Amino acid sequence: MNTADTVRTPADLAHWSFSGTALAVLGHPIGHSLSPAMHNAALAGMARDQEPFAAWKYFRFDVLPEELPAALSLFHRHGFLGLNLTVPHKVIAFDHVAEIEPAARQIGAVNTLLRTEHGWRGFNTDGHGLALGLRESLGAVLEDAHVILLGAGGAARAAAVECLRRRCASLWIANRTAARLDALLAVLKPVADGVPLRGFDPQSPPAGLPAGALVINATSAGLHAGDPLPVDLARLPRPAGVFDMIYNPPATALLRQAAELGVPHANGLSMLVHQGARALEIWTGAQVQAPVMMRAALEKNHGTNG
Ligand code: NDP
């Protein structure tokens, strides 16, 4: 295990001696995150022709939700240039940053923080990662696409805002818990700006669903063996493609069903890579080689989702 793979805690900052430019991912749990491998591989590649990047390093920190507000101040005081936030911090951090970029404000969550003089500026790169991941893995674009989105948590909200901002043809959202779906639809209504937006029960898909839609799974159903399907694809009009944000396991039951039905499908690794590449661009201001990050992620992706 190299030093970037070491799982640290905020207490380790008491004797922090790293003199280069520090970046980190904060989460709980964080041990299996692919982000340190992806980012350090990209930085090593960039350092070959831009020498200053040799002094940049990306670390991982296990931070409990109740520790996050104090930890954000601590990382700022210790001079960290950028942070990524993963489960369960993306929403909690929203109220503890100095500035928020407009797209992240609509999503209500931040996954990337950039140091400013007065505190952190928050971004959300998940929607960008989704759009590029869909293009790269399925040759699909959100613009003018009919989208059937599964889930109503943080990842679904980022995906829905991206679909609406890119003016998809229609957005249909299904979620196990109706109250959470209704809350998401209410938040999205002002963003929809004329794009048809509807909710439905995944157990009884309505007759009016469009054929040739992109199905995007943003639920965590599929992370564990024995999880139910988030929706039965056989009960939908034939989709154009199925994208599952889960990347470990690499083939969920939903993706296996898509394969059986002969529908193009892809897992969420490309989304993870592109949300990370965008974050690194925000921090470095330089062009980032996403394929280098993809190779590092593929090498590491045999643990858990994170
Ligand atoms: P949240 O906890 O915010 O939301 C979880 C969602 O999954 C809810 O809609 C929940 O429904 C649903 N769900 C959970 N279990 C089941 C089940 N057994 N059956 C049906 N629905 C279920 O999580 P996030 O939104 O942050 O993340 C969702 C998924 O997306 C995770 O697997 C995460 O790893 C992945 N992800 C991937 C990314 C990538 O870069 N590839 C980026 C971000 C997330 P309910 O409301 O009924 O509880």
Short mmCIF file of C-alpha atoms and ligand atoms in Angstrom, two decimals:
data_model
loop_
_atom_site.label_atom_id
_atom_site.label_comp_id
_atom_site.label_asym_id
_atom_site.label_seq_id
_atom_site.Cartn_x
_atom_site.Cartn_y
_atom_site.Cartn_z
CA MET A 1 0.00 0.00 0.00
CA ASN A 2 1.53 3.37 -0.96
CA THR A 3 1.09 6.51 1.17
CA ALA A 4 -1.85 7.79 -0.90
CA ASP A 5 -3.68 4.49 -0.21
CA THR A 6 -3.32 4.93 3.56
CA VAL A 7 -6.65 5.72 5.18
CA ARG A 8 -6.13 8.82 7.34
CA THR A 9 -8.45 10.68 9.73
CA PRO A 10 -8.68 14.42 10.54
CA ALA A 11 -6.64 13.68 13.72
CA ASP A 12 -3.66 12.97 11.42
CA LEU A 13 -3.64 16.65 10.43
CA ALA A 14 -2.25 17.50 13.89
CA HIS A 15 1.18 16.41 12.64
CA TRP A 16 0.70 17.01 8.91
CA SER A 17 4.04 17.66 7.20
CA PHE A 18 3.29 17.28 3.46
CA SER A 19 4.89 20.28 1.74
CA GLY A 20 3.46 19.84 -1.77
CA THR A 21 -0.03 20.64 -3.11
CA ALA A 22 -2.50 18.42 -1.28
CA LEU A 23 -5.85 17.12 -2.53
CA ALA A 24 -8.05 14.58 -0.76
CA VAL A 25 -11.28 12.63 -0.83
CA LEU A 26 -13.38 12.64 2.35
CA GLY A 27 -15.96 9.94 2.99
CA HIS A 28 -17.16 7.27 5.37
CA PRO A 29 -16.33 4.52 4.60
CA ILE A 30 -13.49 5.48 2.26
CA GLY A 31 -11.08 2.52 2.21
CA HIS A 32 -12.21 1.23 -1.19
CA SER A 33 -12.47 4.55 -3.05
CA LEU A 34 -10.88 4.41 -6.50
CA SER A 35 -10.31 8.18 -6.49
CA PRO A 36 -6.74 8.26 -5.03
CA ALA A 37 -5.53 5.77 -7.66
CA MET A 38 -7.24 7.67 -10.50
CA HIS A 39 -6.05 11.13 -9.46
CA ASN A 40 -2.49 10.17 -8.57
CA ALA A 41 -2.12 8.34 -11.91
CA ALA A 42 -3.34 11.45 -13.75
CA LEU A 43 -1.01 13.74 -11.74
CA ALA A 44 1.97 11.48 -12.39
CA GLY A 45 1.21 11.63 -16.12
CA MET A 46 0.86 15.43 -16.05
CA ALA A 47 4.15 15.77 -14.13
CA ARG A 48 6.04 14.23 -17.06
CA ASP A 49 5.75 17.45 -19.05
CA GLN A 50 4.58 19.94 -16.39
CA GLU A 51 7.11 19.42 -13.60
CA PRO A 52 5.22 21.32 -10.81
CA PHE A 53 2.58 18.56 -10.76
CA ALA A 54 5.25 16.21 -9.36
CA ALA A 55 4.64 17.94 -6.01
CA TRP A 56 0.87 17.31 -6.08
CA LYS A 57 -0.66 14.40 -4.22
CA TYR A 58 -4.20 13.12 -3.56
CA PHE A 59 -4.95 11.50 -0.18
CA ARG A 60 -7.93 9.74 1.40
CA PHE A 61 -9.50 10.60 4.77
CA ASP A 62 -12.16 8.76 6.72
CA VAL A 63 -14.41 11.52 8.11
CA LEU A 64 -17.59 10.84 10.10
CA PRO A 65 -20.64 12.95 9.12
CA GLU A 66 -20.68 14.76 12.48
CA GLU A 67 -16.97 15.63 12.04
CA LEU A 68 -17.39 17.18 8.58
CA PRO A 69 -18.00 20.90 9.38
CA ALA A 70 -14.94 21.11 11.66
CA ALA A 71 -12.90 18.95 9.24
CA LEU A 72 -13.62 21.33 6.34
CA SER A 73 -12.15 24.25 8.34
CA LEU A 74 -9.17 22.12 9.35
CA PHE A 75 -8.35 21.09 5.76
CA HIS A 76 -8.61 24.75 4.72
CA ARG A 77 -6.26 25.87 7.53
CA HIS A 78 -3.76 23.17 6.50
CA GLY A 79 -3.65 24.56 2.97
CA PHE A 80 -5.35 21.75 1.00
CA LEU A 81 -6.13 23.03 -2.51
CA GLY A 82 -9.06 20.75 -3.28
CA LEU A 83 -11.36 18.14 -1.80
CA ASN A 84 -13.70 15.52 -3.20
CA LEU A 85 -16.67 14.52 -1.08
CA THR A 86 -18.38 11.16 -1.26
CA VAL A 87 -21.02 9.29 0.75
CA PRO A 88 -22.35 10.64 3.15
CA HIS A 89 -20.93 14.18 2.81
CA LYS A 90 -22.21 15.64 -0.48
CA VAL A 91 -25.37 17.17 1.00
CA ILE A 92 -24.01 17.91 4.49
CA ALA A 93 -21.18 20.02 3.04
CA PHE A 94 -23.62 22.19 1.09
CA ASP A 95 -24.26 24.40 4.15
CA HIS A 96 -20.59 24.66 5.11
CA VAL A 97 -18.97 26.15 2.02
CA ALA A 98 -18.41 29.83 1.26
CA GLU A 99 -19.64 29.80 -2.37
CA ILE A 100 -21.60 27.39 -4.55
CA GLU A 101 -21.50 27.13 -8.32
CA PRO A 102 -25.02 27.44 -9.91
CA ALA A 103 -25.40 23.82 -11.13
CA ALA A 104 -24.42 22.49 -7.69
CA ARG A 105 -26.97 24.84 -6.13
CA GLN A 106 -29.75 23.28 -8.24
CA ILE A 107 -28.57 19.80 -7.24
CA GLY A 108 -28.36 20.70 -3.55
CA ALA A 109 -25.11 18.79 -3.14
CA VAL A 110 -21.39 19.31 -3.77
CA ASN A 111 -18.77 16.67 -4.62
CA THR A 112 -15.80 18.94 -5.40
CA LEU A 113 -14.41 21.82 -3.31
CA LEU A 114 -11.83 24.37 -4.46
CA ARG A 115 -9.89 26.44 -1.96
CA THR A 116 -10.51 30.20 -2.02
CA GLU A 117 -9.12 32.81 0.32
CA HIS A 118 -12.35 32.90 2.35
CA GLY A 119 -13.27 29.22 2.44
CA TRP A 120 -14.34 26.55 -0.05
CA ARG A 121 -16.11 27.00 -3.40
CA GLY A 122 -18.43 24.03 -4.08
CA PHE A 123 -19.02 22.29 -7.42
CA ASN A 124 -20.90 19.18 -8.46
CA THR A 125 -19.25 17.24 -11.29
CA ASP A 126 -21.52 14.12 -11.17
CA GLY A 127 -23.86 15.36 -13.94
CA HIS A 128 -20.92 16.19 -16.19
CA GLY A 129 -19.49 12.72 -15.45
CA LEU A 130 -22.81 11.10 -16.34
CA ALA A 131 -23.13 12.97 -19.66
CA LEU A 132 -19.58 12.10 -20.73
CA GLY A 133 -19.87 8.54 -19.43
CA LEU A 134 -23.06 7.98 -21.46
CA ARG A 135 -21.41 9.33 -24.59
CA GLU A 136 -18.25 7.30 -24.12
CA SER A 137 -19.81 3.97 -23.12
CA LEU A 138 -23.10 3.99 -25.05
CA GLY A 139 -22.62 6.68 -27.71
CA ALA A 140 -25.72 8.33 -26.16
CA VAL A 141 -26.46 12.02 -25.58
CA LEU A 142 -29.01 13.47 -23.15
CA GLU A 143 -30.06 16.29 -25.47
CA ASP A 144 -33.44 15.34 -27.06
CA ALA A 145 -33.37 11.89 -25.43
CA HIS A 146 -36.31 10.38 -23.56
CA VAL A 147 -34.86 9.43 -20.16
CA ILE A 148 -36.22 6.96 -17.61
CA LEU A 149 -34.34 7.64 -14.37
CA LEU A 150 -34.47 5.19 -11.45
CA GLY A 151 -33.93 6.60 -7.96
CA ALA A 152 -34.57 9.77 -5.97
CA GLY A 153 -31.40 10.14 -3.88
CA GLY A 154 -28.42 12.43 -4.40
CA ALA A 155 -27.13 10.73 -7.56
CA ALA A 156 -30.60 10.79 -9.13
CA ARG A 157 -30.95 14.49 -8.37
CA ALA A 158 -27.62 15.29 -10.06
CA ALA A 159 -28.63 13.15 -13.06
CA ALA A 160 -32.09 14.75 -13.30
CA VAL A 161 -30.69 18.30 -13.22
CA GLU A 162 -28.19 17.38 -15.96
CA CYS A 163 -30.96 15.86 -18.13
CA LEU A 164 -33.12 18.97 -17.73
CA ARG A 165 -30.27 21.45 -18.26
CA ARG A 166 -29.40 19.62 -21.47
CA ARG A 167 -33.08 19.71 -22.56
CA CYS A 168 -33.85 16.01 -22.76
CA ALA A 169 -37.09 15.25 -24.66
CA SER A 170 -38.82 13.98 -21.50
CA LEU A 171 -37.80 12.81 -18.04
CA TRP A 172 -39.60 9.95 -16.26
CA ILE A 173 -38.48 9.20 -12.70
CA ALA A 174 -39.30 6.05 -10.70
CA ASN A 175 -38.50 5.42 -7.05
CA ARG A 176 -39.33 2.75 -4.48
CA THR A 177 -40.47 5.31 -1.87
CA ALA A 178 -43.23 7.54 -3.28
CA ALA A 179 -42.71 10.39 -0.77
CA ARG A 180 -39.06 10.75 -1.77
CA LEU A 181 -40.02 10.73 -5.45
CA ASP A 182 -42.61 13.48 -4.86
CA ALA A 183 -40.04 15.59 -3.00
CA LEU A 184 -37.58 15.24 -5.90
CA LEU A 185 -40.23 16.13 -8.50
CA ALA A 186 -41.13 19.27 -6.51
CA VAL A 187 -37.48 20.38 -6.43
CA LEU A 188 -37.05 19.71 -10.17
CA LYS A 189 -40.21 21.47 -11.35
CA PRO A 190 -38.62 24.94 -11.52
CA VAL A 191 -35.63 23.51 -13.43
CA ALA A 192 -37.77 21.65 -16.02
CA ASP A 193 -38.61 24.81 -18.01
CA GLY A 194 -41.07 23.06 -20.35
CA VAL A 195 -39.39 19.63 -20.48
CA PRO A 196 -42.11 17.02 -19.67
CA LEU A 197 -41.35 15.66 -16.18
CA ARG A 198 -43.31 12.75 -14.64
CA GLY A 199 -42.96 10.30 -11.77
CA PHE A 200 -44.07 6.66 -11.64
CA ASP A 201 -44.09 3.60 -9.42
CA PRO A 202 -41.36 1.16 -10.58
CA GLN A 203 -43.69 -1.75 -9.67
CA SER A 204 -46.33 -0.61 -12.17
CA PRO A 205 -44.81 1.26 -15.12
CA PRO A 206 -47.48 3.39 -16.86
CA ALA A 207 -48.67 2.85 -20.43
CA GLY A 208 -47.38 6.18 -21.72
CA LEU A 209 -43.66 5.47 -21.23
CA PRO A 210 -41.67 6.24 -24.41
CA ALA A 211 -39.95 3.56 -26.50
CA GLY A 212 -36.27 4.10 -27.31
CA ALA A 213 -35.55 5.79 -23.96
CA LEU A 214 -32.29 5.83 -22.06
CA VAL A 215 -32.74 3.99 -18.75
CA ILE A 216 -30.38 5.29 -16.04
CA ASN A 217 -30.14 3.48 -12.71
CA ALA A 218 -29.29 5.91 -9.90
CA THR A 219 -30.51 3.62 -7.10
CA SER A 220 -28.19 1.52 -4.99
CA ALA A 221 -30.25 -1.60 -5.84
CA GLY A 222 -27.65 -3.88 -7.41
CA LEU A 223 -24.74 -3.08 -5.09
CA HIS A 224 -25.34 -6.33 -3.20
CA ALA A 225 -26.05 -9.86 -4.45
CA GLY A 226 -29.76 -10.59 -4.01
CA ASP A 227 -30.88 -6.95 -4.37
CA PRO A 228 -34.15 -6.60 -6.31
CA LEU A 229 -34.15 -5.14 -9.83
CA PRO A 230 -34.81 -1.36 -9.59
CA VAL A 231 -37.26 -1.91 -12.48
CA ASP A 232 -38.14 -4.92 -14.64
CA LEU A 233 -36.92 -3.91 -18.13
CA ALA A 234 -39.28 -6.45 -19.69
CA ARG A 235 -42.20 -4.28 -18.46
CA LEU A 236 -40.89 -1.13 -20.24
CA PRO A 237 -41.12 -0.31 -23.95
CA ARG A 238 -37.80 -1.40 -25.47
CA PRO A 239 -35.12 1.11 -24.35
CA ALA A 240 -32.29 2.41 -26.55
CA GLY A 241 -29.75 1.81 -23.77
CA VAL A 242 -29.34 1.02 -20.08
CA PHE A 243 -26.74 2.79 -17.94
CA ASP A 244 -26.18 1.65 -14.34
CA MET A 245 -24.26 4.13 -12.14
CA ILE A 246 -23.05 1.16 -10.07
CA TYR A 247 -19.62 -0.06 -11.22
CA ASN A 248 -18.88 -2.67 -8.58
CA PRO A 249 -20.13 -5.29 -9.23
CA PRO A 250 -19.36 -4.46 -12.88
CA ALA A 251 -22.48 -6.32 -14.10
CA THR A 252 -25.57 -5.81 -11.92
CA ALA A 253 -28.77 -7.86 -12.38
CA LEU A 254 -30.21 -4.88 -14.33
CA LEU A 255 -27.26 -4.92 -16.77
CA ARG A 256 -27.52 -8.72 -17.09
CA GLN A 257 -31.20 -8.35 -17.96
CA ALA A 258 -30.33 -5.68 -20.56
CA ALA A 259 -27.80 -8.10 -22.06
CA GLU A 260 -30.42 -10.88 -22.21
CA LEU A 261 -32.82 -8.51 -23.99
CA GLY A 262 -30.08 -7.44 -26.43
CA VAL A 263 -30.20 -3.80 -25.25
CA PRO A 264 -26.91 -1.79 -25.25
CA HIS A 265 -25.75 -1.30 -21.66
CA ALA A 266 -22.86 0.03 -19.56
CA ASN A 267 -21.87 0.37 -15.92
CA GLY A 268 -20.94 3.59 -14.08
CA LEU A 269 -17.14 3.41 -14.20
CA SER A 270 -16.93 5.92 -17.05
CA MET A 271 -19.10 8.33 -15.01
CA LEU A 272 -16.79 7.98 -12.02
CA VAL A 273 -13.76 8.68 -14.19
CA HIS A 274 -15.25 11.75 -15.88
CA GLN A 275 -16.57 13.32 -12.67
CA GLY A 276 -13.04 12.88 -11.30
CA ALA A 277 -11.36 14.27 -14.42
CA ARG A 278 -13.58 17.37 -14.25
CA ALA A 279 -12.66 17.89 -10.57
CA LEU A 280 -8.96 17.66 -11.41
CA GLU A 281 -9.44 20.22 -14.20
CA ILE A 282 -11.10 22.58 -11.70
CA TRP A 283 -8.14 22.26 -9.30
CA THR A 284 -5.28 22.32 -11.83
CA GLY A 285 -6.71 24.52 -14.58
CA ALA A 286 -4.95 22.05 -16.90
CA GLN A 287 -6.22 19.52 -19.41
CA VAL A 288 -6.65 16.11 -17.80
CA GLN A 289 -6.19 12.75 -19.54
CA ALA A 290 -9.33 10.78 -18.62
CA PRO A 291 -7.99 7.55 -20.25
CA VAL A 292 -5.10 7.52 -17.73
CA MET A 293 -7.65 7.75 -14.91
CA MET A 294 -9.75 4.99 -16.51
CA ARG A 295 -6.77 2.61 -16.65
CA ALA A 296 -5.98 3.24 -12.97
CA ALA A 297 -9.65 2.77 -12.02
CA LEU A 298 -9.93 -0.49 -13.97
CA GLU A 299 -6.82 -1.84 -12.25
CA LYS A 300 -8.28 -1.05 -8.81
CA ASN A 301 -11.94 -1.89 -9.46
CA HIS A 302 -12.08 -5.26 -7.80
CA GLY A 303 -13.06 -4.11 -4.27
CA THR A 304 -16.32 -2.37 -3.45
CA ASN A 305 -18.33 0.50 -4.93
CA GLY A 306 -17.12 3.87 -3.62
P1 NDP B 1 -28.82 7.64 -1.89
O1 NDP B 1 -28.68 6.85 -0.64
O2 NDP B 1 -28.96 9.12 -1.82
O3 NDP B 1 -30.13 7.08 -2.70
C1 NDP B 1 -30.33 5.70 -2.82
C2 NDP B 1 -31.44 5.44 -3.85
O4 NDP B 1 -31.50 4.02 -4.08
C3 NDP B 1 -32.83 5.85 -3.38
O5 NDP B 1 -33.60 6.25 -4.50
C4 NDP B 1 -33.38 4.53 -2.80
O6 NDP B 1 -34.78 4.45 -2.81
C5 NDP B 1 -32.82 3.55 -3.79
N1 NDP B 1 -32.73 2.18 -3.27
C6 NDP B 1 -31.88 1.73 -2.32
N2 NDP B 1 -32.06 0.41 -2.13
C7 NDP B 1 -33.06 0.03 -2.97
C8 NDP B 1 -33.69 -1.22 -3.23
N3 NDP B 1 -33.35 -2.33 -2.58
N4 NDP B 1 -34.65 -1.26 -4.18
C9 NDP B 1 -35.00 -0.14 -4.86
N5 NDP B 1 -34.44 1.08 -4.65
C10 NDP B 1 -33.48 1.16 -3.71
O7 NDP B 1 -27.59 7.18 -2.80
P2 NDP B 1 -26.90 8.01 -3.99
O8 NDP B 1 -27.98 8.67 -4.76
O9 NDP B 1 -25.78 8.82 -3.48
O10 NDP B 1 -26.24 6.81 -4.86
C11 NDP B 1 -27.02 5.91 -5.60
C12 NDP B 1 -26.12 4.94 -6.38
O11 NDP B 1 -25.39 5.64 -7.36
C13 NDP B 1 -25.10 4.21 -5.51
O12 NDP B 1 -25.03 2.88 -5.93
C14 NDP B 1 -23.80 4.94 -5.80
O13 NDP B 1 -22.69 4.11 -5.62
C15 NDP B 1 -24.00 5.28 -7.28
N6 NDP B 1 -23.20 6.44 -7.70
C16 NDP B 1 -22.29 6.26 -8.71
C17 NDP B 1 -21.54 7.33 -9.15
C18 NDP B 1 -20.56 7.13 -10.26
O14 NDP B 1 -19.72 8.03 -10.47
N7 NDP B 1 -20.63 6.04 -11.00
C19 NDP B 1 -21.67 8.69 -8.56
C20 NDP B 1 -22.67 8.76 -7.52
C21 NDP B 1 -23.40 7.66 -7.10
P3 NDP B 1 -35.68 4.91 -1.55
O15 NDP B 1 -35.88 6.40 -1.70
O16 NDP B 1 -36.91 4.12 -1.71
O17 NDP B 1 -34.89 4.54 -0.30
#
